[in-house]
Amino acid sequence: MDGGNQTIALRWFGVAGRRSRAQERDALVLARVADGDASALTELYERYAGPLFAFLYRLAGDRGTAEEILQDTLLAVWRSAGTYRSRSTVSTWLFGVARRQAHNRLRGLPPPLPAEPPDGAEVVDGLPGPEELAVGGDRVQAALARLPLAQREVVVLAFLNDLSHREIADVLGIPVGTVKSRLHHARTTLRGCLDERMA
Amino acid sequence: MNEWPELSGIHDGIPPPPGPEIVRTVLARAAHDRVETPTRPRPYRAWVLLTMEARLLHPAIWLASALIMVAGVGFTLARSGASEFVLALAVPLIAAAGVAGSYGPENDRAFELVAVTPTSPRVILLARVTLVFGYDLILALLSSAVLALLNATPLGLTSLITTWLGPMATLSALSLLLSVCWNPEGATGVALALWSVHALAFAGVPVLEGLQGLWTTGSVTVVLAPALTLAAVTAVGKGEPIRRARATHRL
């Protein structure tokens, strides 16, 4: 092994070690939550507020609903922290809880649209369509609105939260193959949107 | 990883997450919604419910049943040969009156208090019916056993029991349904009226054959009594009972 490879290997082990220690700390904090320590819930929230809220915001499409689901998620964590069995990382477990709460709230609802339509966007029947949003407003949200919830959550976890296929499969409780096929279908749908816009 | 042009900028435009004060809101919700998980086994909780409900039932229910039954047994012992007549008439009526008076605001001093507890009104009704009907059943069985042991009846113990068991179940179930949907006094009145018509048959007055079939221990009773009880349990807590149409004072 030459010097360059050695440095890369040491860096890799360093990153892996830091990640492992962070996971251990998360597990300890969650154990304190399970014991009824409210400050531990705050600590856990401060660590994961950003990624969890971003995930829920992209799933729900508006801030109010995302905040409600986030509250539901924290409540579920507070009540069921004792059920965590270290079979996955705390992060994966938290995303799994958040995803279940999102499903409870969003199941059966129409796909999300941004709460406030952009100024000047063409409004048909009182609501802007995905095309109008794509032209003048939140283009990403308009694209996500095209996807059914099952595909939307896979896409958001993959591209927003940068989770691997394996991690997404753990969060959603589905096989890795299903993650890949949902991504494939989502890509086909989104490409269709892009082609329509180009045409 | 992001090679999808539609999703470029997926990290942009996301509002900041709520501050840590959201945790306080969540903890307040948790405290507000808390429902203690029952840790005791189900039979124990059922026993506790029965003992608690027994305290709430009016003492007259227990006393009247016992006194009438003792009087019936005494009468039968004094006039040998009337056992099937006395028990067949008295037992169903005692049970029907007791069951009718076991539930509802008219006879329940703790009705409003019980109504706000998490226990379903159906469970309360079933508990009280179990207590009253069970108590009357035990009294009637004891009376029958005493009469059989003292040879005060020409019938055997089983035959003596069948003279009152079926009618007791049907008449009690009917009065329970009427008590839930109407009021205990009305239910007792209807039960008494129906039972008087039946009693005419003992006096030799011709009564409709179909009606007599209701007051026997047989297949009709086996179907009718549970059906009426089920209807009463289903009806309890649903809608406004007839008796409470004027529950709110007119201003």
Coordinates of C-alpha atoms in Angstrom, one line a residue, chain B residues 5-251:
Chain B
P5 CA -32.9 17.8 -14.1
E6 CA -36.4 18.1 -12.7
L7 CA -35.0 17.7 -9.2
S8 CA -32.1 20.1 -9.4
G9 CA -32.6 22.6 -6.6
I10 CA -34.4 20.1 -4.5
H11 CA -32.5 21.4 -1.5
D12 CA -33.5 25.0 -2.2
G13 CA -36.6 26.9 -1.0
I14 CA -37.2 24.6 2.0
P15 CA -38.2 26.8 5.0
P16 CA -36.3 26.3 8.3
P17 CA -37.7 23.7 10.7
P18 CA -39.7 24.9 13.8
G19 CA -37.6 25.7 16.8
P20 CA -37.1 23.4 19.8
E21 CA -40.3 24.9 21.4
I22 CA -42.2 22.3 19.2
V23 CA -40.9 19.7 21.8
R24 CA -42.8 21.4 24.5
T25 CA -46.0 21.4 22.4
V26 CA -45.5 17.7 21.8
L27 CA -45.0 16.9 25.5
A28 CA -48.1 18.8 26.3
R29 CA -50.0 16.8 23.7
A30 CA -48.6 13.6 25.2
A31 CA -49.7 14.5 28.7
H32 CA -53.1 15.6 27.4
D33 CA -53.8 12.5 25.4
R34 CA -52.3 10.0 27.9
V35 CA -54.4 6.9 28.4
E36 CA -52.9 4.5 30.9
T37 CA -52.5 1.1 29.4
P38 CA -54.3 -1.4 31.5
T39 CA -51.8 -3.6 33.1
R40 CA -54.2 -5.9 35.1
P41 CA -55.5 -9.0 33.4
R42 CA -59.0 -8.8 31.8
P43 CA -60.8 -11.1 34.2
Y44 CA -59.5 -9.1 37.2
R45 CA -60.7 -5.8 35.6
A46 CA -64.1 -7.4 34.9
W47 CA -64.4 -8.5 38.5
V48 CA -63.5 -5.0 39.7
L49 CA -66.1 -3.5 37.4
L50 CA -68.7 -5.9 38.7
T51 CA -68.0 -5.1 42.3
M52 CA -68.0 -1.4 41.7
E53 CA -71.3 -1.5 39.8
A54 CA -72.8 -3.7 42.5
R55 CA -72.2 -0.8 44.9
L56 CA -74.1 1.6 42.6
L57 CA -77.2 -0.5 42.2
H58 CA -80.1 0.4 44.4
P59 CA -80.3 -1.8 47.5
A60 CA -84.0 -2.3 46.9
I61 CA -83.2 -4.4 43.8
W62 CA -81.4 -7.0 46.0
L63 CA -83.8 -6.8 48.9
A64 CA -87.1 -7.0 47.0
S65 CA -85.9 -10.0 44.9
A66 CA -84.8 -11.9 48.0
L67 CA -88.0 -11.1 50.0
I68 CA -90.3 -12.1 47.2
M69 CA -88.4 -15.3 46.6
V70 CA -88.4 -16.2 50.3
A71 CA -92.2 -15.5 50.4
G72 CA -92.7 -17.7 47.3
V73 CA -90.8 -20.6 48.8
G74 CA -92.7 -20.1 52.1
F75 CA -96.0 -20.1 50.3
T76 CA -95.1 -23.2 48.4
L77 CA -94.0 -25.1 51.5
A78 CA -97.2 -24.1 53.2
R79 CA -99.3 -25.2 50.3
S80 CA -97.6 -28.2 48.9
G81 CA -98.1 -28.7 45.1
A82 CA -98.1 -25.1 44.1
S83 CA -94.3 -24.9 43.5
E84 CA -94.3 -24.8 39.7
F85 CA -97.1 -22.3 39.7
V86 CA -95.5 -19.9 42.2
L87 CA -91.9 -20.1 40.8
A88 CA -93.0 -19.9 37.1
L89 CA -95.0 -16.8 37.8
A90 CA -92.7 -15.0 40.4
V91 CA -89.2 -15.6 39.0
P92 CA -89.6 -14.1 35.5
L93 CA -91.4 -11.0 36.9
I94 CA -88.8 -10.4 39.7
A95 CA -86.0 -10.7 37.1
A96 CA -87.7 -8.4 34.6
A97 CA -88.4 -5.7 37.1
G98 CA -84.8 -5.9 38.5
V99 CA -83.2 -5.7 35.0
A100 CA -85.5 -2.8 34.0
G101 CA -84.5 -0.8 37.0
S102 CA -80.8 -1.5 36.8
Y103 CA -79.8 1.1 34.2
G104 CA -80.7 4.6 33.3
P105 CA -80.8 8.1 35.0
E106 CA -84.1 7.5 36.8
N107 CA -82.7 4.9 39.2
D108 CA -79.0 5.6 39.0
R109 CA -77.6 8.2 41.4
A110 CA -74.2 8.1 39.7
F111 CA -75.5 8.2 36.1
E112 CA -73.9 11.5 35.1
L113 CA -70.6 10.5 36.8
V114 CA -70.5 7.1 35.1
A115 CA -71.4 8.7 31.8
V116 CA -68.2 10.7 31.7
T117 CA -65.9 7.8 32.5
P118 CA -64.0 6.1 29.7
T119 CA -66.0 2.9 30.2
S120 CA -68.5 2.3 27.4
P121 CA -72.2 2.5 28.4
R122 CA -72.6 -0.9 26.8
V123 CA -70.1 -2.4 29.1
I124 CA -71.8 -0.8 32.1
L125 CA -75.2 -2.1 30.9
L126 CA -73.8 -5.6 30.5
A127 CA -72.2 -5.5 33.9
R128 CA -75.4 -4.4 35.6
V129 CA -77.5 -6.9 33.7
T130 CA -75.1 -9.7 34.6
L131 CA -75.3 -8.7 38.3
V132 CA -79.0 -8.4 38.6
F133 CA -79.9 -11.3 36.3
G134 CA -77.2 -13.4 37.9
Y135 CA -78.4 -12.6 41.4
D136 CA -82.0 -13.5 40.5
L137 CA -80.9 -16.6 38.7
I138 CA -79.0 -17.8 41.8
L139 CA -81.9 -17.0 44.1
A140 CA -84.3 -18.9 41.8
L141 CA -81.9 -21.9 41.5
L142 CA -81.5 -22.0 45.3
S143 CA -85.3 -21.8 45.8
S144 CA -85.8 -24.6 43.3
A145 CA -83.1 -26.7 45.0
V146 CA -84.6 -26.1 48.4
L147 CA -88.1 -27.1 47.2
A148 CA -86.7 -30.2 45.5
L149 CA -84.7 -31.3 48.6
L150 CA -87.7 -30.9 50.8
N151 CA -89.9 -32.8 48.4
A152 CA -92.2 -29.9 48.2
T153 CA -92.7 -30.3 44.4
P154 CA -94.1 -33.1 42.4
L155 CA -91.6 -32.1 39.6
G156 CA -88.0 -33.0 39.5
L157 CA -85.4 -30.2 40.0
T158 CA -84.7 -30.0 36.2
S159 CA -88.4 -29.8 35.3
L160 CA -89.0 -27.2 37.9
I161 CA -86.2 -25.1 36.6
T162 CA -87.5 -25.3 33.0
T163 CA -90.8 -23.9 34.1
W164 CA -89.2 -20.5 34.9
L165 CA -85.8 -20.3 33.1
G166 CA -87.0 -19.6 29.5
P167 CA -89.7 -17.1 30.5
M168 CA -87.3 -15.4 32.9
A169 CA -84.7 -14.9 30.1
T170 CA -87.3 -13.6 27.5
L171 CA -89.2 -11.3 29.8
S172 CA -86.0 -9.8 31.2
A173 CA -84.5 -9.2 27.8
L174 CA -87.8 -7.6 26.7
S175 CA -87.9 -5.3 29.7
L176 CA -84.2 -4.4 29.3
L177 CA -84.8 -3.3 25.7
L178 CA -87.9 -1.3 26.7
S179 CA -85.9 0.2 29.6
V180 CA -83.1 1.3 27.3
C181 CA -85.3 2.7 24.6
W182 CA -88.1 4.0 26.8
N183 CA -88.0 4.1 30.6
P184 CA -87.8 1.6 33.5
E185 CA -91.3 2.2 34.7
G186 CA -92.8 1.7 31.2
A187 CA -90.7 -1.4 30.8
T188 CA -91.8 -2.9 34.1
G189 CA -95.5 -2.0 33.2
V190 CA -95.3 -3.7 29.8
A191 CA -93.6 -6.8 31.4
L192 CA -96.3 -6.9 34.1
A193 CA -99.1 -6.6 31.5
L194 CA -97.7 -9.3 29.3
W195 CA -97.1 -11.5 32.3
S196 CA -100.6 -11.0 33.5
V197 CA -102.0 -12.2 30.2
H198 CA -99.8 -15.3 30.5
A199 CA -100.9 -15.8 34.1
L200 CA -104.5 -16.0 32.9
A201 CA -103.6 -19.3 31.3
F202 CA -102.8 -20.7 34.8
A203 CA -106.3 -19.6 35.8
G204 CA -107.8 -21.5 32.9
V205 CA -108.6 -18.4 30.7
P206 CA -108.0 -19.2 27.0
V207 CA -105.0 -17.3 25.7
L208 CA -103.6 -17.3 22.2
E209 CA -101.5 -20.3 21.4
G210 CA -98.7 -18.2 19.8
L211 CA -98.3 -16.0 22.8
Q212 CA -98.0 -19.1 25.1
G213 CA -95.1 -20.3 22.9
L214 CA -93.1 -17.3 24.0
W215 CA -93.1 -18.3 27.6
T216 CA -91.6 -21.7 27.5
T217 CA -88.1 -23.0 27.8
G218 CA -87.5 -23.9 24.2
S219 CA -86.0 -22.9 20.8
V220 CA -88.1 -19.7 20.6
T221 CA -86.7 -18.5 23.9
V222 CA -83.1 -19.5 23.0
V223 CA -83.3 -17.3 19.9
L224 CA -85.6 -14.5 21.2
A225 CA -83.9 -13.7 24.5
P226 CA -80.3 -13.2 23.1
A227 CA -81.8 -11.2 20.2
L228 CA -83.6 -8.8 22.5
T229 CA -80.6 -8.4 24.7
L230 CA -78.4 -7.8 21.7
A231 CA -80.8 -5.1 20.5
A232 CA -80.7 -3.5 23.9
V233 CA -76.9 -3.5 24.1
T234 CA -76.8 -2.0 20.6
A235 CA -79.3 0.7 21.3
V236 CA -77.7 1.9 24.6
G237 CA -75.8 5.1 24.2
K238 CA -77.1 5.6 20.7
G239 CA -79.2 8.7 20.1
E240 CA -81.7 10.2 22.5
P241 CA -83.9 7.7 24.3
I242 CA -87.6 8.4 24.2
R243 CA -87.7 9.2 27.9
R244 CA -85.1 12.0 27.6
A245 CA -86.9 13.9 24.9
R246 CA -87.6 16.7 27.4
A247 CA -84.3 16.3 29.3
T248 CA -83.3 19.9 28.5
H249 CA -85.4 22.4 30.3
R250 CA -87.3 24.8 28.1
L251 CA -86.4 28.4 28.6

